[in-house]
Short mmCIF file of N, CA and C in Angstrom, two decimals:
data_model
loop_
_atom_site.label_atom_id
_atom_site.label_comp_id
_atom_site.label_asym_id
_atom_site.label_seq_id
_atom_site.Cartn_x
_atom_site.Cartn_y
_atom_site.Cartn_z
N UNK A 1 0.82 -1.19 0.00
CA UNK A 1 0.00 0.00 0.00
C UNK A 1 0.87 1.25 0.00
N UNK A 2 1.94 1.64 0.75
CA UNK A 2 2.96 2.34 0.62
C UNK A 2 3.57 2.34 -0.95
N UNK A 3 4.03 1.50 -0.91
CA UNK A 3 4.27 1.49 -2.82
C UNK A 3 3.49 2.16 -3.51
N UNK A 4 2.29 1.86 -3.33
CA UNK A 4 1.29 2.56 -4.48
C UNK A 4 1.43 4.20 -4.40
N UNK A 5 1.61 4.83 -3.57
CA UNK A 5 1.81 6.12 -3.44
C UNK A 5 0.39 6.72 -2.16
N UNK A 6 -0.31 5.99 -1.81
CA UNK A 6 -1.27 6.31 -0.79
C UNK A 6 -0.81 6.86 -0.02
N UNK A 7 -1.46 8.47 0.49
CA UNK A 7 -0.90 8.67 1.73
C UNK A 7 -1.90 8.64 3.10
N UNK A 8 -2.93 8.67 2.73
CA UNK A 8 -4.24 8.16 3.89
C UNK A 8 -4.77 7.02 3.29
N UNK A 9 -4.95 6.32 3.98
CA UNK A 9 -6.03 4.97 3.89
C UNK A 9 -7.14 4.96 5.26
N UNK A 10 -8.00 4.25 4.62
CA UNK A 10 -9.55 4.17 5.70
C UNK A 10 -10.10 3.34 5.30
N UNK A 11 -10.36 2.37 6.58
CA UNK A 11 -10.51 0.87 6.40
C UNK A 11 -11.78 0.74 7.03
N UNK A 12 -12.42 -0.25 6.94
CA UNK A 12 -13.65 -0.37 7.72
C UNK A 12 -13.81 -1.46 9.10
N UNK A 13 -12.47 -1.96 8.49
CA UNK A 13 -11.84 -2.72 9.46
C UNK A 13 -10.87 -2.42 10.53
N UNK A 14 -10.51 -2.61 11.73
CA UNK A 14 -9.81 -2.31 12.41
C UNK A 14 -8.80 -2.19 11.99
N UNK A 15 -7.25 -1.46 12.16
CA UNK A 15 -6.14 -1.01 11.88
C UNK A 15 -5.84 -1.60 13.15
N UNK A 16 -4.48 -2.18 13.35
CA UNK A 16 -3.67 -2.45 14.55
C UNK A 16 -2.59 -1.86 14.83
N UNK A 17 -2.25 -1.80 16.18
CA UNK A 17 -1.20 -0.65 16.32
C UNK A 17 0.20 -1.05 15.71
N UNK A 18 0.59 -2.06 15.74
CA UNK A 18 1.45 -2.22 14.93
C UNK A 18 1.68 -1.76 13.47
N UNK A 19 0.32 -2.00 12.48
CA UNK A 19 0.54 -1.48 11.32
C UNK A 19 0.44 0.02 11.29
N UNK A 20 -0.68 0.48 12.21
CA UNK A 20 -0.78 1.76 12.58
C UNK A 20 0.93 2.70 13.17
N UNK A 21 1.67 1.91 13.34
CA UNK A 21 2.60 2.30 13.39
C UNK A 21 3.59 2.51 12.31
N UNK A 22 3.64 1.63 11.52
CA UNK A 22 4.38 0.83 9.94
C UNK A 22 4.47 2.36 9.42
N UNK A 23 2.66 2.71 9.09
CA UNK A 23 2.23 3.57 8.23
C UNK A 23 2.83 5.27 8.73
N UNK A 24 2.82 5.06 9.80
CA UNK A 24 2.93 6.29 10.44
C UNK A 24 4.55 6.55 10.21
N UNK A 25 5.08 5.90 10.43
CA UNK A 25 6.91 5.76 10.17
C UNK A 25 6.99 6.41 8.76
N UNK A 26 6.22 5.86 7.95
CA UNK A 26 5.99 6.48 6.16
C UNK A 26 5.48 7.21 5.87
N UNK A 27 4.85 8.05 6.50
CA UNK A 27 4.23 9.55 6.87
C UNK A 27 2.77 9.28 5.80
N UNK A 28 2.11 8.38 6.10
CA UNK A 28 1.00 7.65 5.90
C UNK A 28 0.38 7.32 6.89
N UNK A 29 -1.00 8.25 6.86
CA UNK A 29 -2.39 8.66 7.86
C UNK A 29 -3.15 7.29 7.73
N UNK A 30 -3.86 6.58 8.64
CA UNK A 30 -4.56 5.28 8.59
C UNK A 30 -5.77 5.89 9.61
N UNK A 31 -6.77 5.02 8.99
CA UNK A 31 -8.06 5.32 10.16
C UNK A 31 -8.66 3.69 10.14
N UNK A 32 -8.91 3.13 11.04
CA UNK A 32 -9.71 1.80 10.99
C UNK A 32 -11.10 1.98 11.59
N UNK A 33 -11.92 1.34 11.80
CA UNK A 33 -13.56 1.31 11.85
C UNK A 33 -14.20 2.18 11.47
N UNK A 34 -14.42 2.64 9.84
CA UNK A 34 -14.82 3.99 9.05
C UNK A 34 -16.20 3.42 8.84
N UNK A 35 -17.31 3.95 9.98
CA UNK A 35 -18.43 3.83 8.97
C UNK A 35 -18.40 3.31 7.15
N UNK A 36 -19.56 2.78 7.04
CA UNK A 36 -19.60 2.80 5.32
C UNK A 36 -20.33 4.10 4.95
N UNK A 37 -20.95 4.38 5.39
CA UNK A 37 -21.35 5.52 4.83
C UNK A 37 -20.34 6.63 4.84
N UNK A 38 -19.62 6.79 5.72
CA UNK A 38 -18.24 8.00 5.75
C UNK A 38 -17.31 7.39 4.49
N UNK A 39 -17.02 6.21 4.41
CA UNK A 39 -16.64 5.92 3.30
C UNK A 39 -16.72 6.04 1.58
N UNK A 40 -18.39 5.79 1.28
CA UNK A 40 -19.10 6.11 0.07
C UNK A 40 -19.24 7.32 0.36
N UNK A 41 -19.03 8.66 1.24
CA UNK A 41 -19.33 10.17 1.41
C UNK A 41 -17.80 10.74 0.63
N UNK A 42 -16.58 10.03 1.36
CA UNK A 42 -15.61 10.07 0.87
C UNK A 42 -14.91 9.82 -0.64
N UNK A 43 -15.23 8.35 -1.24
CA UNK A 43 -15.28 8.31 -2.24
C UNK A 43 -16.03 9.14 -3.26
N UNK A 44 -16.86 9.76 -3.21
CA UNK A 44 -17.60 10.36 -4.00
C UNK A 44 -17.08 11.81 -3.75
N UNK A 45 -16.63 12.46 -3.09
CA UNK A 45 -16.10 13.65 -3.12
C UNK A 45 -14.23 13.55 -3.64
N UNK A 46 -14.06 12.76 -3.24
CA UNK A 46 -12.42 12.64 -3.69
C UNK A 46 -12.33 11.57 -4.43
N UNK A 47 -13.68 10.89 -5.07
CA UNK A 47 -12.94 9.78 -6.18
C UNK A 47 -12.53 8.59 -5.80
N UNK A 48 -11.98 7.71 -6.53
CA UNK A 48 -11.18 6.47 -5.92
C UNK A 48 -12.63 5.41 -5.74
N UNK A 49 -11.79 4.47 -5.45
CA UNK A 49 -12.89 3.28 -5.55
C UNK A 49 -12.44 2.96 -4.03
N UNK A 50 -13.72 1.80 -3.66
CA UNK A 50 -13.37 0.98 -2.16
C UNK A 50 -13.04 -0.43 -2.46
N UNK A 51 -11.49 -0.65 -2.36
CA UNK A 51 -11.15 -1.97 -2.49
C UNK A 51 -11.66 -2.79 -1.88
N UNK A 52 -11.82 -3.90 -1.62
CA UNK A 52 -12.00 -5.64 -1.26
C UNK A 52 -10.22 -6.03 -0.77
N UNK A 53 -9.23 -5.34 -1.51
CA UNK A 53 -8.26 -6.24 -1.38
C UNK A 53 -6.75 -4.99 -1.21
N UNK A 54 -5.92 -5.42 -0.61
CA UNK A 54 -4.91 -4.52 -1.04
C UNK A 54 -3.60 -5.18 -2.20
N UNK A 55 -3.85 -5.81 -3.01
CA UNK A 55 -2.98 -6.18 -4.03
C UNK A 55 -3.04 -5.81 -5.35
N UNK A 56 -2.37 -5.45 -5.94
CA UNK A 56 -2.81 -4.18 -6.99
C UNK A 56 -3.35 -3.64 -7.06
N UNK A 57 -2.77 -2.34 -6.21
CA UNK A 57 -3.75 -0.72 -6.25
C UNK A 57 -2.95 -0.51 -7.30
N UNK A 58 -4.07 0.09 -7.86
CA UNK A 58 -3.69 1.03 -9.19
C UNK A 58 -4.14 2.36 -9.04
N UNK A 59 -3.50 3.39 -9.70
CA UNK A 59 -3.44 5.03 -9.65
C UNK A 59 -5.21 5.72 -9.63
N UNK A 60 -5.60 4.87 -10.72
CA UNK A 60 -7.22 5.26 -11.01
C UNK A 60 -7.77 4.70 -9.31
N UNK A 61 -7.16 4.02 -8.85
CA UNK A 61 -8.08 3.68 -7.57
C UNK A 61 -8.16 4.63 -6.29
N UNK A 62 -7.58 5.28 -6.68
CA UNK A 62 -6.80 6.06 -5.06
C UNK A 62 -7.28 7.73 -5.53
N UNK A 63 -8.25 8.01 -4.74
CA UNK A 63 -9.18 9.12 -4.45
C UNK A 63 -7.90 10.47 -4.43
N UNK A 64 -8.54 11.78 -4.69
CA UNK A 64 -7.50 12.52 -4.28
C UNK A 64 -8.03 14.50 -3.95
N UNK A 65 -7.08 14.99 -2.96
CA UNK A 65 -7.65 16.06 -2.03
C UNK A 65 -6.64 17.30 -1.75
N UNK A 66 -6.96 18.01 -1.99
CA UNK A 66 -6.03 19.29 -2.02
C UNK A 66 -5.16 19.30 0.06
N UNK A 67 -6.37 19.10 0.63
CA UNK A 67 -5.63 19.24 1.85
C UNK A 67 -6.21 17.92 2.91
N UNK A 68 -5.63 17.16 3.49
CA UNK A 68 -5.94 16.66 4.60
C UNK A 68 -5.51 17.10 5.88
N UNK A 69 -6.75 16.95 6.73
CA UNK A 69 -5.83 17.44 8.45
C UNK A 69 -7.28 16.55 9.09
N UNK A 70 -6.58 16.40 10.62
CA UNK A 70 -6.99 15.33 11.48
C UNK A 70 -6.97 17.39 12.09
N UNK A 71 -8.04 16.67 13.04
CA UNK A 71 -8.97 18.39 13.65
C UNK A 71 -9.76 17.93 15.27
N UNK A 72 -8.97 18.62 16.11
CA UNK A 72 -9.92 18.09 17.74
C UNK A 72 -10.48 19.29 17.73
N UNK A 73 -12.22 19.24 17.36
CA UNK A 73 -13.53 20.40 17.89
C UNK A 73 -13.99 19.61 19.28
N UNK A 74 -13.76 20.43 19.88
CA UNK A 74 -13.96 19.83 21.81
C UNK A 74 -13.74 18.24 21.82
N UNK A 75 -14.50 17.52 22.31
CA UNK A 75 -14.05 16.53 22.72
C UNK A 75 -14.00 15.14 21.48
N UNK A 76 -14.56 15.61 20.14
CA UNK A 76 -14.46 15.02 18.88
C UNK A 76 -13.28 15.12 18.10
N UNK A 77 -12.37 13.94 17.29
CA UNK A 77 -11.75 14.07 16.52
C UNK A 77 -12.02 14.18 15.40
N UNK A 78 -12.05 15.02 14.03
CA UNK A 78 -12.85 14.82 13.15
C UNK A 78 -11.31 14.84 11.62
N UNK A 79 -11.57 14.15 10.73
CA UNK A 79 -10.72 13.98 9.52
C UNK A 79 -11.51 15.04 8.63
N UNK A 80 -10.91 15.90 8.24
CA UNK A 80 -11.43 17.12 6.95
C UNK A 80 -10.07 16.79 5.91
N UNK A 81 -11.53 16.55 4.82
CA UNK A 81 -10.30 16.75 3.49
C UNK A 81 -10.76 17.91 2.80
N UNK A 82 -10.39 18.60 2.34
CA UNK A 82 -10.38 20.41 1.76
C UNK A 82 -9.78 19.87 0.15
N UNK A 83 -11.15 20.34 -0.75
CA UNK A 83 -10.70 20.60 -2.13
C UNK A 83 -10.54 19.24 -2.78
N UNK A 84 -11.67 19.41 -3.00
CA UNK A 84 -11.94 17.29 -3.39
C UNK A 84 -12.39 17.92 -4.25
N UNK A 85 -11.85 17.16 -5.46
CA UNK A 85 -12.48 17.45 -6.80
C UNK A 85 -14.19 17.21 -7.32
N UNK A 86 -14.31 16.26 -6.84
CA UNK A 86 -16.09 15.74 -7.12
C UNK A 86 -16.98 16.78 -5.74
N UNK A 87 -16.17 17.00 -5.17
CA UNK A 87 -17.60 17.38 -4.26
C UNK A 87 -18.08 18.11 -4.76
N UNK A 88 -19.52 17.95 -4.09
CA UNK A 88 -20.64 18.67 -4.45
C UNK A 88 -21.26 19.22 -3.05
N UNK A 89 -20.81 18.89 -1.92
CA UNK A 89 -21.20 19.51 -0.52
C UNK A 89 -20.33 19.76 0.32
N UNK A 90 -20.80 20.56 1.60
CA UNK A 90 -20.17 20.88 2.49
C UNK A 90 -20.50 19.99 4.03
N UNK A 91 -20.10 20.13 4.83
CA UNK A 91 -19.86 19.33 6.16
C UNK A 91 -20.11 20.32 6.92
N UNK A 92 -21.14 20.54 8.00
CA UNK A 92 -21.53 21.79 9.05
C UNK A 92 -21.22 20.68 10.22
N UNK A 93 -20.67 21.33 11.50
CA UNK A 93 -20.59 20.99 12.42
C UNK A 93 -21.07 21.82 13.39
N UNK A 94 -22.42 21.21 14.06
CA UNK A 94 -22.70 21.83 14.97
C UNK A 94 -22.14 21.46 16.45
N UNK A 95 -21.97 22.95 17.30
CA UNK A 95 -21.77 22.26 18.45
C UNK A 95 -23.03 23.37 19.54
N UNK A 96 -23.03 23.57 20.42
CA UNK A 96 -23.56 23.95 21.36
C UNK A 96 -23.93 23.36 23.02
N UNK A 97 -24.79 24.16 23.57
CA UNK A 97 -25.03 23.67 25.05
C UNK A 97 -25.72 22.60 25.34
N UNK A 98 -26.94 22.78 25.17
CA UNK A 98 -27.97 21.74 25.13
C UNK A 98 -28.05 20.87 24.10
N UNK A 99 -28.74 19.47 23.96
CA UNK A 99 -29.11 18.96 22.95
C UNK A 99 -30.17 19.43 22.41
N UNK A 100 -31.21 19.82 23.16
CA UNK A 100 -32.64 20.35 22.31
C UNK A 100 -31.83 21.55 21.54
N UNK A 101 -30.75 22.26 21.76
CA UNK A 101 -30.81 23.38 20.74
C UNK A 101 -29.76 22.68 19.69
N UNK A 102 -29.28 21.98 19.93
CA UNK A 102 -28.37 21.13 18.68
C UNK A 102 -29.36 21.05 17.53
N UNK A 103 -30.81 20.72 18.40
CA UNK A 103 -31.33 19.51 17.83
C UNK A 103 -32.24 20.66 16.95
N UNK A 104 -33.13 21.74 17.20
CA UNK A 104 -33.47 22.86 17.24
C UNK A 104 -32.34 23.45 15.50
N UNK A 105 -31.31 23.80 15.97
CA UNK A 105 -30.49 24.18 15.07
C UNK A 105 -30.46 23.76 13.84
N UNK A 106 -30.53 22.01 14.08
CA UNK A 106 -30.04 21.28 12.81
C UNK A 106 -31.72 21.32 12.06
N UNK A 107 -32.89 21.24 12.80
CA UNK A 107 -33.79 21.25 11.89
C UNK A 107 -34.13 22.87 11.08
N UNK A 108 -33.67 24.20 11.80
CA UNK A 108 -33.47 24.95 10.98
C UNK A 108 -33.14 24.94 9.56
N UNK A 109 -31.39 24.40 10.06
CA UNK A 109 -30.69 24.78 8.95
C UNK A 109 -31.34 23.49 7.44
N UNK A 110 -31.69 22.34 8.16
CA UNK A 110 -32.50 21.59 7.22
C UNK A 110 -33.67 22.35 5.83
N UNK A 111 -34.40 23.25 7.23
CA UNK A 111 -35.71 23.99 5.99
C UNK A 111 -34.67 25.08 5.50
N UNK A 112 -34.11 25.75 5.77
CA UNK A 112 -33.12 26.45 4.55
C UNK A 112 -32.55 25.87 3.60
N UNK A 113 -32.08 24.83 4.15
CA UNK A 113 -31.19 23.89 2.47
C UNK A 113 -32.11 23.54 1.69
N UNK A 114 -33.84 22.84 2.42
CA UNK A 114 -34.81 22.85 1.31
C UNK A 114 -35.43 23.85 0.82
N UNK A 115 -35.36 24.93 1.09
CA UNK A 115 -35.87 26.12 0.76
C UNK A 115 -35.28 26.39 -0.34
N UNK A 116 -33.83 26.24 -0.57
CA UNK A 116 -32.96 26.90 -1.21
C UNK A 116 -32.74 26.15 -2.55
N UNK A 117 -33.02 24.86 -1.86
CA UNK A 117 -33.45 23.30 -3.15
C UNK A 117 -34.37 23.59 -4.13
N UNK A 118 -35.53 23.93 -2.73
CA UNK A 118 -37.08 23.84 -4.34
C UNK A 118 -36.61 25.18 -5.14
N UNK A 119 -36.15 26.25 -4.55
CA UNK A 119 -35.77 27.49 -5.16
C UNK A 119 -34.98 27.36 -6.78
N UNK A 120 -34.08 26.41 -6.31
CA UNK A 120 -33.03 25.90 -7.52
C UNK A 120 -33.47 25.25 -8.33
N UNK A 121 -34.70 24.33 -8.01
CA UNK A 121 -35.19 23.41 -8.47
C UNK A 121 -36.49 23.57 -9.91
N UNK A 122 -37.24 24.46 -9.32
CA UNK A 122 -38.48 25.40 -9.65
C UNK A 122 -38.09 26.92 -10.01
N UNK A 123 -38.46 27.21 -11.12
CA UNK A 123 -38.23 28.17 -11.61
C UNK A 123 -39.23 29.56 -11.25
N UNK A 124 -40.24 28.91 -10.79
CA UNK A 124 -41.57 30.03 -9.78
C UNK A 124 -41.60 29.65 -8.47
N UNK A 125 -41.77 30.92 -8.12
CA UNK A 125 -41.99 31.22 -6.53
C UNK A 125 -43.27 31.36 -5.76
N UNK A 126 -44.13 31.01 -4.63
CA UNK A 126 -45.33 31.48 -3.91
C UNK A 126 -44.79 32.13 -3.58
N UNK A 127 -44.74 33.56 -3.21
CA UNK A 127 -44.20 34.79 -2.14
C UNK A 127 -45.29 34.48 -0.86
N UNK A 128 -44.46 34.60 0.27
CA UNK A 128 -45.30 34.20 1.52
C UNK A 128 -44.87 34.89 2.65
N UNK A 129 -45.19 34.98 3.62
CA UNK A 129 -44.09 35.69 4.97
C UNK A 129 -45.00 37.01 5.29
N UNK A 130 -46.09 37.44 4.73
CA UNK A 130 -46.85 38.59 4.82
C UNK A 130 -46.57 39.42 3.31
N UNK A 131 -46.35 38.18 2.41
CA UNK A 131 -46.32 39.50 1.13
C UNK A 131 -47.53 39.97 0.30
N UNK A 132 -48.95 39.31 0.74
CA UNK A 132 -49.60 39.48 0.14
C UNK A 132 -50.16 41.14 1.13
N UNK A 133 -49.68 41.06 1.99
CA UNK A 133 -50.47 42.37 2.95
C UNK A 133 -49.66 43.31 2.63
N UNK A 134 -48.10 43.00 2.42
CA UNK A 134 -46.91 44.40 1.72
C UNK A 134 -47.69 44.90 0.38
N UNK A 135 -48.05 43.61 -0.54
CA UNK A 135 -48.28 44.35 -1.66
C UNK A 135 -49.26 44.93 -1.62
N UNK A 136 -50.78 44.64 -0.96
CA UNK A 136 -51.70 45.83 -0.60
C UNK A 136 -51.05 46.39 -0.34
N UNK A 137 -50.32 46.61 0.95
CA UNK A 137 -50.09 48.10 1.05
C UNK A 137 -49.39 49.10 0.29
N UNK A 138 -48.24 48.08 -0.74
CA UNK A 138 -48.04 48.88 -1.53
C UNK A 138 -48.94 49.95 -2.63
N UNK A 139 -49.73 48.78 -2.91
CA UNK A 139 -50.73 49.15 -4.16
C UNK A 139 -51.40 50.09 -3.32
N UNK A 140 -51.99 50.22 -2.56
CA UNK A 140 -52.66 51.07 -1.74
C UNK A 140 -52.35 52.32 -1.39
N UNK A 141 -51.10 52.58 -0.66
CA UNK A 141 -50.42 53.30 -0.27
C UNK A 141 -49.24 54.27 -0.53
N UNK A 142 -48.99 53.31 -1.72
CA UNK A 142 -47.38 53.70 -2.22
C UNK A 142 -45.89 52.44 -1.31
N UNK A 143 -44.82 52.95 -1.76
CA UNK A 143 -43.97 51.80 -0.75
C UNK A 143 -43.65 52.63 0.45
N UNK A 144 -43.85 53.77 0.91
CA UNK A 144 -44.02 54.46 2.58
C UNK A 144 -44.65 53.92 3.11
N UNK A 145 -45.23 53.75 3.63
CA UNK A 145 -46.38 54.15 4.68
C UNK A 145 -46.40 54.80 5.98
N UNK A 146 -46.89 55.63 6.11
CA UNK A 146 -46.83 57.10 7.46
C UNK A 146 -47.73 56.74 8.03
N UNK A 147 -48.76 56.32 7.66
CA UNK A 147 -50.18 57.02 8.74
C UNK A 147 -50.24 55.98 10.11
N UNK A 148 -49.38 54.66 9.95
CA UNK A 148 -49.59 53.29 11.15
C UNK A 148 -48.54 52.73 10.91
N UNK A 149 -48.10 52.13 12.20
CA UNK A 149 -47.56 51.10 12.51
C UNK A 149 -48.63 49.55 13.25
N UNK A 150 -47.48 48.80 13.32
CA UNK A 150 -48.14 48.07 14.15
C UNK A 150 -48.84 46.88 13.10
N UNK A 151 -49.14 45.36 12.49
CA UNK A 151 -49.35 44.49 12.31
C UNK A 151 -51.26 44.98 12.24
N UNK A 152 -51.83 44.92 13.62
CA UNK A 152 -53.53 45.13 13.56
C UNK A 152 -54.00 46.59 13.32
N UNK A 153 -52.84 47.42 13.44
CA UNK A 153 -53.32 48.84 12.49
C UNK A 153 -53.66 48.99 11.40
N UNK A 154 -52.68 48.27 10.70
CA UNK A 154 -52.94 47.81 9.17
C UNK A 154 -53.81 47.04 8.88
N UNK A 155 -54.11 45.77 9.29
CA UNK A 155 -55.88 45.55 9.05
C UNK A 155 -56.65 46.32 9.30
N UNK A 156 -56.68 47.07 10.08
CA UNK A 156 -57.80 47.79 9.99
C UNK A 156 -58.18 48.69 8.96
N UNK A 157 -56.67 49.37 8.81
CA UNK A 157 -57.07 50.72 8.08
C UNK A 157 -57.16 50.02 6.44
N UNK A 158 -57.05 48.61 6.24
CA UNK A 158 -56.65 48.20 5.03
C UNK A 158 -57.91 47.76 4.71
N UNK A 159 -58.84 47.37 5.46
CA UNK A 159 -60.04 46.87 5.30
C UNK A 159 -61.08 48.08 5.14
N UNK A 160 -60.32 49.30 6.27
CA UNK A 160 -61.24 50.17 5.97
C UNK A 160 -61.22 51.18 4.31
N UNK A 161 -60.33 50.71 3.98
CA UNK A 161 -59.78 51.11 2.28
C UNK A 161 -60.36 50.15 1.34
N UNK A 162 -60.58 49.57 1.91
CA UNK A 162 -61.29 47.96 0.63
C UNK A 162 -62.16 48.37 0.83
N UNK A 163 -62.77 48.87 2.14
CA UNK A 163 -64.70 49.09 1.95
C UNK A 163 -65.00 50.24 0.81
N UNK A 164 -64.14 51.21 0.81
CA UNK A 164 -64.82 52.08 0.40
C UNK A 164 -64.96 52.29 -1.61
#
């Protein structure tokens, strides 16, 4: 595996300290028990295939990344590779106090990425959020408005403009 020119490998299998050592002497990064899914996340952003075997690696097999670094965010170790040719996403790491606001956070940022999906996706928009009451008031009013503040001011005086 050294021969081939690899300089990280990630196994799904345990690594032992002994080889974990081998590699490390050859300034070759090893990780053993890699999720499969961190694996197929990996391959697909940096390429490369997932061997079965280590006996003839070949060049087309071996994934590749502008930067690797091993990274301690509090009490997690995390592997970032920077500048993978195939990717197509990014990696958010949340941290915070509580779990409900972890938890809170991550479903936020969820309806923004779909927000931003159907947006990309669909070429028309529903406008929503109170835009149908801006554009009365635009049409109504002009884009000022002086005479109220306040959310139930504006029904009122908006209804009292429709009556007449």
């Amino acid at each position: 595996m050294v021969k081939s020119g690899a300089k990280i490998i990630l196994s799904k299998l345990p690594i032992g300290d002994v080889a974990t050592q081998y590699f490390a002497d050859r300034d070759v990064f090893c990780a053993g028990r890699v999720v499969q899914e961190d694996l197929n996340r990996t391959v697909k952003a940096c390429g490369g295939t997932i061997l079965t075997t280590v006996n003839d690696i070949r060049s087309h097999d071996m994934g590749e990344c502008d930067l690797f670094e091993e990274v301690q965010i509090g009490n997690e170790r995390y592997n970032l590779f920077t500048g993978c040719p195939k990717a197509k996403t990014c990696t958010l790491i949340l941290r915070g106090g509580a779990e409900q606001f972890i938890d809170e956070t991550e479903r936020s940022l969820h309806d923004a990425i779909m927000i931003v999906r159907r947006a990309l996706k669909n070429d028309s928009v529903v406008a929503g959020g109170g835009a149908i009451e801006n554009g009365a008031k635009q049409k109504n009013y002009g884009t000022t408005p002086r005479l109220f503040t306040g959310r139930s001011n504006f029904s009122l005086l908006l209804m009292l403009r429709l009556s007449k």
